[in-house]
Amino acid sequence: MQTYSYYPGCALERNAAVYHDSLMAVAESLDLTFTEVADWNCCGATEYITIDLIPAYALVGRNLALAAEQNCNGRSLVAPCSACFLNLKKADHYLAQSPELNRKVNQALAAGGLHYEPGSVHVKHLLEIITEDVGFEKVARAVKRPLFGLKIAPYYGCLIVRPVFDGTFDDAEQPTSMDTLMRTIGAEVVDFPAKAQCCGGHMTQISEAVALHLIHQLLKNAVDHGADVIAAICPMCQLNLDAYQDAVNKHYGTNFHIPILYFTQLLGLAFGFGEATMGIGQELVDARPALANIQVKPLKPVKRKRPSKTELPMPPKLQEVRSCLKNE
Amino acid sequence: MPQERIGVYVCHCGSNIAGTVDVEELTAWAGEALRHRGVVVARDYKFMCSSLGQDLIAKDIKEDALTRVVVAACSPHLHEATFRKACADAGMNPYLCELVSIREQVSWVHTDKAAATAKAKAVISGGVERVIHHAPLEPMSVPINPATLVVGGGIAGIQAAMEIADSGFHVYLVEREPSIGGHMAQFDKTFPTLDCAACILTPKMVSIGSHPHITLLTYSEVEQVDGYVGNFNVTVRKKASYVNSDLCTGCSVCEEKCPKSVIDPVFEAGLGYRKAIYRSFPQAVPKFPVIDADNCIYFDTGKCKACEIHCEAGAIDFEQEDQILELNVGNIILATGYDLFDARRETQYGYGRLANVFTSLEFERLTNAAGPTNGNIVLRDGETTPKSVGIIHCVGSRDRKFNNYCSVICCMQSLKFAHLVKERTGAEVFNFYIDMRTAYKEYDEFYQRVLSEGVHFIRGRVAEVTDVSNTPEEEDKLVIQIEDTRIGRQRRIPVDMVILSAALEPRHDSDEVAHQFGISCSVNGWFIEKHPKLDPVATMTEGIYIAGCAQGPKDIPSTVTQGAAAAARVLGRIQQKEMALEPIRAEVTEALCSGCRICNNLCPYTAIVFDEAKEVSVINAALCQGCGTCVAACPSNAISGTQFSNEQVMAQLHGLLMLNIMEPVVS
Amino acid sequence: MDTSVKYVRGPTTHDRTFLEEVIAQTPVDDPRLAYCVQCGTCGGSCPSGADMDYSPRELFAMIDANMREEVLSSNTPWYCVSCYYCMVRCPQDVHITDVMYTLKRMAVREGFSHESNAKDAPDFSETFIDFVENYGRSFELGLATLYHLRHHPLNAVRMATGMGFDLFRKGRMNLLPTRIENIDQLKAILAEAKAIGGNGDANL
Ligand SMILES: Cc1cc2nc3c(=O)[nH]c(=O)nc-3n(C[C@H](O)[C@H](O)[C@H](O)COP(=O)(O)OP(=O)(O)OC[C@H]3O[C@@H](n4cnc5c(N)ncnc54)[C@H](O)[C@@H]3O)c2cc1C
Ligand code: SF4
Ligand code: SF4
Ligand code: SF4
Ligand code: SF4
């Protein structure tokens, strides 16, 4: 049993409540305990920092200080939203790097009777905890109903893989950890080269043209590669791809109907939870038709066509990550 | 009455010193304030190192019967030898001359003239105190073994070996791969003249193979190096090739008959196959194949032996074992070359993920008539000729995440590729560059030529190569996304093929090799030369020279120049027959040595051995470079350094603190 | 206003240059802006690059040339979506995204933020902040409607009837804001932080 401090972030209170519910269920199956940081506040998203610097860091600083205060035995702090994750992690990192910023932020915190020592909270994203701390083997053991035949495009977005701080856990351009995780629960992972591209973030509010372009590119890429479902790890990504699909279709004359589910919803289904428990149906693009593709048996592996005689060899992959699920 | 008669000489170094230090005052002060310590003359001069300056010193030594000289000028690195020689020429033991730095340590690092002058006084005072304790020393001389070891059989090693052997001295050329030739052997054409690499290289390789003064040891590596300049003992492991070279005729029937085909990551850069028994390429020197035991069916399962069955000469010998050879040489040249940057690390360019992204070395094999496609420039399917090709410069170079330097050759190599693609396929070619670096003879002219051939040059560093398509014309293409910095706009350029001009990197094992030979690597991993400008092929370790890309990225002309230069340096040494060694050494006082052996492993030149009989450590004077590591480490104070004895160092400190002149200050 | 030809002259004295100012206002001691070699990796990587009036690279050259007004009234920083592609790819390790935030703050402070065609962006941020400062949490429905009512009355209707309504129907939007318990503590901290913020320098 492993215990973490838990920072849900604003989106998980409402818009992404299914993310919260499903991750809590999944955590239990994986023997994880998430203790919510009491009285946490908004991380400021990407907005506070655009107006005022020290208050933006103080805002995040309060969360870090609370987490440190309530976190008696040096646990890690888990954030399921990529924006929260980055804000927390970056603030900790930058406070440690610049003494002056640290001094100012702590002076502000002192006005609320708080103090934060940079480096005392180890911030991790939920995906990182499941793939690294828990590990694929343990996940595989929790699988009761493998998602055989379901074609998933694992979508990472930006802020979990970029920027790169020491110890960022996956590749900044072509990450693979969630691919392996999805294979571990029996799903088919489609090639999805756009997997770490931007969902548009708040551009939906500022320039729809830019946002729709980015969302279109992502949806098209996943659909081009035959995905049934896109797996998301961030409420902002989920919202943009889900809620703006209609707008994209209107704008580009396309006809996408690809559901966007949180990766924890998919894990939960594989761990045997019911669709209702996993909040399936809360998404705007209904996932149920796609989930009907789940098979009882693994798909027959597609026979790799024999390379032609003239074909030149490819360089081997830098690190071949393979699923550890044994498809018996 | 002081015992010594000391002369102090203050150099202006033009305005280098005189601009910040009041040299006249300094000189006058030295003559006055240090008179009681034995200073009998003090002079300043515009350029002490000039022959007129040196004459001043010589004249004083003769006329004033000086017994010690202190020169206050630049760093000993630059002119210690100059002034010692001036003293020796005037009849004084050269080791009685002390050079103190008032340039690097004073004028260049200070701006306040009064403070700088005061500091210069302290520096001179320290020098005077120290020189009093100097002892006359005689340089040691060691005989030079005329044989030379060259490590690495690329073009640098080939050139060096050839020049030395042609002068009639013996060379052992050790090469790790089954054939010499190095990277150049992989190329088709070489810039800027586009002559065929094989045509100019293979004759040289053949001469190496047949040279009476060259022992060619391929498929071999150096295991251990002992000894010192003039007298190195080198242990070489010659890996078992399982082919008896006395019998093998080089007919290559074995290669044809061997059923086991494997990807060749070295010579074919992973783009082609070789057999388990193989020569790197048909013109390999030596011509004998080797069996790669890791991939041989017989070594794996005990069955096969097809090569043996078909070899008419009966040259296959599965029982062969590695051979250990001991060589004695006087000098060593390291010419181990470079590795190509692993382009998979720059994930956004898709190498290893996107089939039609190639590295520069892969492309060299693609254009090579003897390569896997017989020189046809085609896509990874081996058939389709590309209609558009993007060439990306600076991949893994000039990038703080990977290598912080310019790889020098890749702009020219990219221009070469652009020309070859244009000439052989007529495809549209795009070169993407941060800035074009064509600085060498005939290089910019080559750029002009390629400009005239209709190649598109887009200034900017490519952001990514992607297969994420946004529009129909991008479908099934590789899209190069870039800011064209000429117009400040983003462009997405669909192409069929992308070539990554990857960085030149130090060999993956350069650290170990450097350590083995007692030299060091720069932060970037290249072997460090003795002086970056004035001594680029020597190293800080006497008798060890470096040449070619092992010293840093460079083109073939510069590589050959360095190979020849290193050879000339070695030949110079050999002609001397013996050489003088600086008598600056550490010595063990046997009576004090407790036999703890702490110093034994600390010596960076492995100069210390343990005398089991006497139970004391002994320093080999020829190996010792006088670095002082052991002196500081010895817990029993049993080691002292000549010219750096405790007495000398304490005296210098005493002088630096002006304890020799000042009355104690009462506050 | 002077109508004669205006040359871009760049810094000519040793006064604190615009470049130095931007550096000082960006967190961590050296955001490495002075090391930009104008390679364009950032501009090429930027997902909103096509819509920016200057590429990030051009902006950095303009900062170095002291083109304060042009830089601060550009839409470029406001179109930055914080994807950090530029930052991980920049060969010189320039903290590009952080510099974009700095430029936004400077534009707001110096009154340039409504000069560009992204003039709605600062309001979006400010609306967001209002909620955070008063409740300690952000409030999506409130934010979206308030913002849209202010700037796109038509969109606000669309939000309320279309996708916004869907989200609301699915229970994914809230009508009532959550307020954190210790909002007074947060307010005290933010008030103090604003007082310290001063000229915006992070490192001085
Ligand atoms: C794609 C590409 C194209 C190029 N085209 C041109 C061109 O057209 N014109 C031009 O002037 N330059 C060109 N260059 C540069 C050229 O390759 C180098 O200048 C030249 O090959 C350097 O030769 P070298 O002998 O120093 O190193 P290498 O060619 O690397 O040779 C080193 C040798 O040492 C051996 N070795 C390494 N370590 C050990 C060890 N520990 N023990 C024993 N042996 C060892 C290696 O096996 C190798 O044979 C090109 C480079 C690249 C990457
Ligand atoms: S014994 Fe080994 S090298 Fe010889 S033919 Fe068989 S596989 Fe090839
Ligand atoms: S030579 Fe040209 S391509 Fe190579 S690193 Fe230097 S600038 Fe880049
Ligand atoms: S990527 Fe970096 S170095 Fe290149 S233009 Fe942008 S900021 Fe400058
Ligand atoms: S972080 Fe901002 S400036 Fe950089 S690439 Fe992304 S959107 Fe563009």
PDB file of N, CA and C in Angstrom, chain A residues 15-16 18-19 155 199 230-245 259-263 265 282-285, chain C residues 167 172:
ATOM      1  N   ASN A  15     -15.976  19.673 -14.241  1.00  0.00           N
ATOM      2  CA  ASN A  15     -15.918  19.274 -15.648  1.00  0.00           C
ATOM      3  C   ASN A  15     -15.300  17.891 -15.807  1.00  0.00           C
ATOM      4  N   ALA A  16     -14.261  17.623 -15.040  1.00  0.00           N
ATOM      5  CA  ALA A  16     -13.573  16.352 -15.179  1.00  0.00           C
ATOM      6  C   ALA A  16     -13.816  15.455 -13.965  1.00  0.00           C
ATOM      7  N   VAL A  18     -15.408  12.837 -13.739  1.00  0.00           N
ATOM      8  CA  VAL A  18     -15.244  11.410 -14.044  1.00  0.00           C
ATOM      9  C   VAL A  18     -13.783  10.993 -13.953  1.00  0.00           C
ATOM     10  N   TYR A  19     -12.893  11.942 -14.224  1.00  0.00           N
ATOM     11  CA  TYR A  19     -11.459  11.643 -14.108  1.00  0.00           C
ATOM     12  C   TYR A  19     -11.158  11.330 -12.641  1.00  0.00           C
ATOM     13  N   TYR A 155      -2.989   9.812 -26.003  1.00  0.00           N
ATOM     14  CA  TYR A 155      -2.711  11.224 -26.239  1.00  0.00           C
ATOM     15  C   TYR A 155      -2.098  11.857 -24.989  1.00  0.00           C
ATOM     16  N   CYS A 199      -3.198  20.600 -27.675  1.00  0.00           N
ATOM     17  CA  CYS A 199      -4.652  20.547 -27.862  1.00  0.00           C
ATOM     18  C   CYS A 199      -5.231  21.923 -28.069  1.00  0.00           C
ATOM     19  N   ILE A 230      -9.591   7.976 -28.150  1.00  0.00           N
ATOM     20  CA  ILE A 230      -8.370   8.673 -27.752  1.00  0.00           C
ATOM     21  C   ILE A 230      -8.320   8.657 -26.226  1.00  0.00           C
ATOM     22  N   ALA A 231      -7.157   8.266 -25.683  1.00  0.00           N
ATOM     23  CA  ALA A 231      -7.004   8.255 -24.231  1.00  0.00           C
ATOM     24  C   ALA A 231      -6.301   9.532 -23.807  1.00  0.00           C
ATOM     25  N   ALA A 232      -6.898  10.269 -22.855  1.00  0.00           N
ATOM     26  CA  ALA A 232      -6.338  11.550 -22.432  1.00  0.00           C
ATOM     27  C   ALA A 232      -5.842  11.466 -20.995  1.00  0.00           C
ATOM     28  N   ILE A 233      -4.923  12.341 -20.671  1.00  0.00           N
ATOM     29  CA  ILE A 233      -4.393  12.358 -19.308  1.00  0.00           C
ATOM     30  C   ILE A 233      -4.524  13.734 -18.697  1.00  0.00           C
ATOM     31  N   CYS A 234      -5.321  14.593 -19.313  1.00  0.00           N
ATOM     32  CA  CYS A 234      -5.423  15.973 -18.834  1.00  0.00           C
ATOM     33  C   CYS A 234      -6.820  16.494 -19.140  1.00  0.00           C
ATOM     34  N   PRO A 235      -7.478  17.139 -18.172  1.00  0.00           N
ATOM     35  CA  PRO A 235      -8.842  17.625 -18.390  1.00  0.00           C
ATOM     36  C   PRO A 235      -8.949  18.641 -19.520  1.00  0.00           C
ATOM     37  N   MET A 236      -7.920  19.471 -19.670  1.00  0.00           N
ATOM     38  CA  MET A 236      -7.961  20.472 -20.733  1.00  0.00           C
ATOM     39  C   MET A 236      -7.943  19.789 -22.099  1.00  0.00           C
ATOM     40  N   CYS A 237      -7.078  18.791 -22.247  1.00  0.00           N
ATOM     41  CA  CYS A 237      -7.008  18.055 -23.515  1.00  0.00           C
ATOM     42  C   CYS A 237      -8.340  17.376 -23.780  1.00  0.00           C
ATOM     43  N   GLN A 238      -8.876  16.734 -22.745  1.00  0.00           N
ATOM     44  CA  GLN A 238     -10.128  16.002 -22.910  1.00  0.00           C
ATOM     45  C   GLN A 238     -11.219  16.959 -23.362  1.00  0.00           C
ATOM     46  N   LEU A 239     -11.297  18.094 -22.669  1.00  0.00           N
ATOM     47  CA  LEU A 239     -12.355  19.059 -22.967  1.00  0.00           C
ATOM     48  C   LEU A 239     -12.233  19.575 -24.397  1.00  0.00           C
ATOM     49  N   ASN A 240     -11.023  19.969 -24.776  1.00  0.00           N
ATOM     50  CA  ASN A 240     -10.858  20.549 -26.113  1.00  0.00           C
ATOM     51  C   ASN A 240     -11.201  19.546 -27.208  1.00  0.00           C
ATOM     52  N   LEU A 241     -10.719  18.329 -27.083  1.00  0.00           N
ATOM     53  CA  LEU A 241     -10.940  17.354 -28.151  1.00  0.00           C
ATOM     54  C   LEU A 241     -12.389  16.868 -28.169  1.00  0.00           C
ATOM     55  N   ASP A 242     -12.989  16.836 -27.007  1.00  0.00           N
ATOM     56  CA  ASP A 242     -14.357  16.329 -26.885  1.00  0.00           C
ATOM     57  C   ASP A 242     -15.358  17.433 -27.258  1.00  0.00           C
ATOM     58  N   ALA A 243     -15.262  18.553 -26.546  1.00  0.00           N
ATOM     59  CA  ALA A 243     -16.287  19.580 -26.673  1.00  0.00           C
ATOM     60  C   ALA A 243     -16.196  20.336 -27.991  1.00  0.00           C
ATOM     61  N   TYR A 244     -15.042  20.378 -28.599  1.00  0.00           N
ATOM     62  CA  TYR A 244     -14.908  21.154 -29.833  1.00  0.00           C
ATOM     63  C   TYR A 244     -14.949  20.291 -31.086  1.00  0.00           C
ATOM     64  N   GLN A 245     -15.230  18.996 -30.910  1.00  0.00           N
ATOM     65  CA  GLN A 245     -15.253  18.115 -32.075  1.00  0.00           C
ATOM     66  C   GLN A 245     -16.321  18.560 -33.068  1.00  0.00           C
ATOM     67  N   PRO A 259     -14.530   9.252 -29.521  1.00  0.00           N
ATOM     68  CA  PRO A 259     -14.665   9.572 -28.106  1.00  0.00           C
ATOM     69  C   PRO A 259     -13.298   9.800 -27.460  1.00  0.00           C
ATOM     70  N   ILE A 260     -13.295  10.688 -26.464  1.00  0.00           N
ATOM     71  CA  ILE A 260     -12.072  10.991 -25.729  1.00  0.00           C
ATOM     72  C   ILE A 260     -12.308  10.557 -24.282  1.00  0.00           C
ATOM     73  N   LEU A 261     -11.591   9.544 -23.847  1.00  0.00           N
ATOM     74  CA  LEU A 261     -11.767   9.059 -22.475  1.00  0.00           C
ATOM     75  C   LEU A 261     -10.493   9.296 -21.676  1.00  0.00           C
ATOM     76  N   TYR A 262     -10.651   9.458 -20.388  1.00  0.00           N
ATOM     77  CA  TYR A 262      -9.469   9.530 -19.534  1.00  0.00           C
ATOM     78  C   TYR A 262      -8.846   8.147 -19.462  1.00  0.00           C
ATOM     79  N   PHE A 263      -7.544   8.119 -19.397  1.00  0.00           N
ATOM     80  CA  PHE A 263      -6.876   6.807 -19.376  1.00  0.00           C
ATOM     81  C   PHE A 263      -7.309   5.994 -18.170  1.00  0.00           C
ATOM     82  N   GLN A 265     -10.316   5.887 -17.001  1.00  0.00           N
ATOM     83  CA  GLN A 265     -11.595   5.233 -17.309  1.00  0.00           C
ATOM     84  C   GLN A 265     -11.319   3.903 -18.016  1.00  0.00           C
ATOM     85  N   GLN A 282     -20.476  10.482 -19.841  1.00  0.00           N
ATOM     86  CA  GLN A 282     -20.316  11.889 -19.509  1.00  0.00           C
ATOM     87  C   GLN A 282     -19.658  12.661 -20.651  1.00  0.00           C
ATOM     88  N   GLU A 283     -18.952  11.939 -21.512  1.00  0.00           N
ATOM     89  CA  GLU A 283     -18.283  12.618 -22.617  1.00  0.00           C
ATOM     90  C   GLU A 283     -19.324  13.051 -23.653  1.00  0.00           C
ATOM     91  N   LEU A 284     -18.991  14.106 -24.387  1.00  0.00           N
ATOM     92  CA  LEU A 284     -19.955  14.610 -25.358  1.00  0.00           C
ATOM     93  C   LEU A 284     -20.028  13.706 -26.580  1.00  0.00           C
ATOM     94  N   VAL A 285     -18.895  13.170 -26.990  1.00  0.00           N
ATOM     95  CA  VAL A 285     -18.917  12.191 -28.075  1.00  0.00           C
ATOM     96  C   VAL A 285     -19.009  10.825 -27.408  1.00  0.00           C
TER      97      VAL A 285
ATOM     98  N   LEU C 167     -22.468  20.512 -21.805  1.00  0.00           N
ATOM     99  CA  LEU C 167     -21.606  20.268 -20.662  1.00  0.00           C
ATOM    100  C   LEU C 167     -22.394  20.425 -19.375  1.00  0.00           C
ATOM    101  N   ARG C 172     -21.237  18.730 -16.157  1.00  0.00           N
ATOM    102  CA  ARG C 172     -19.807  19.014 -16.218  1.00  0.00           C
ATOM    103  C   ARG C 172     -19.508  20.495 -16.000  1.00  0.00           C
TER     104      ARG C 172
END
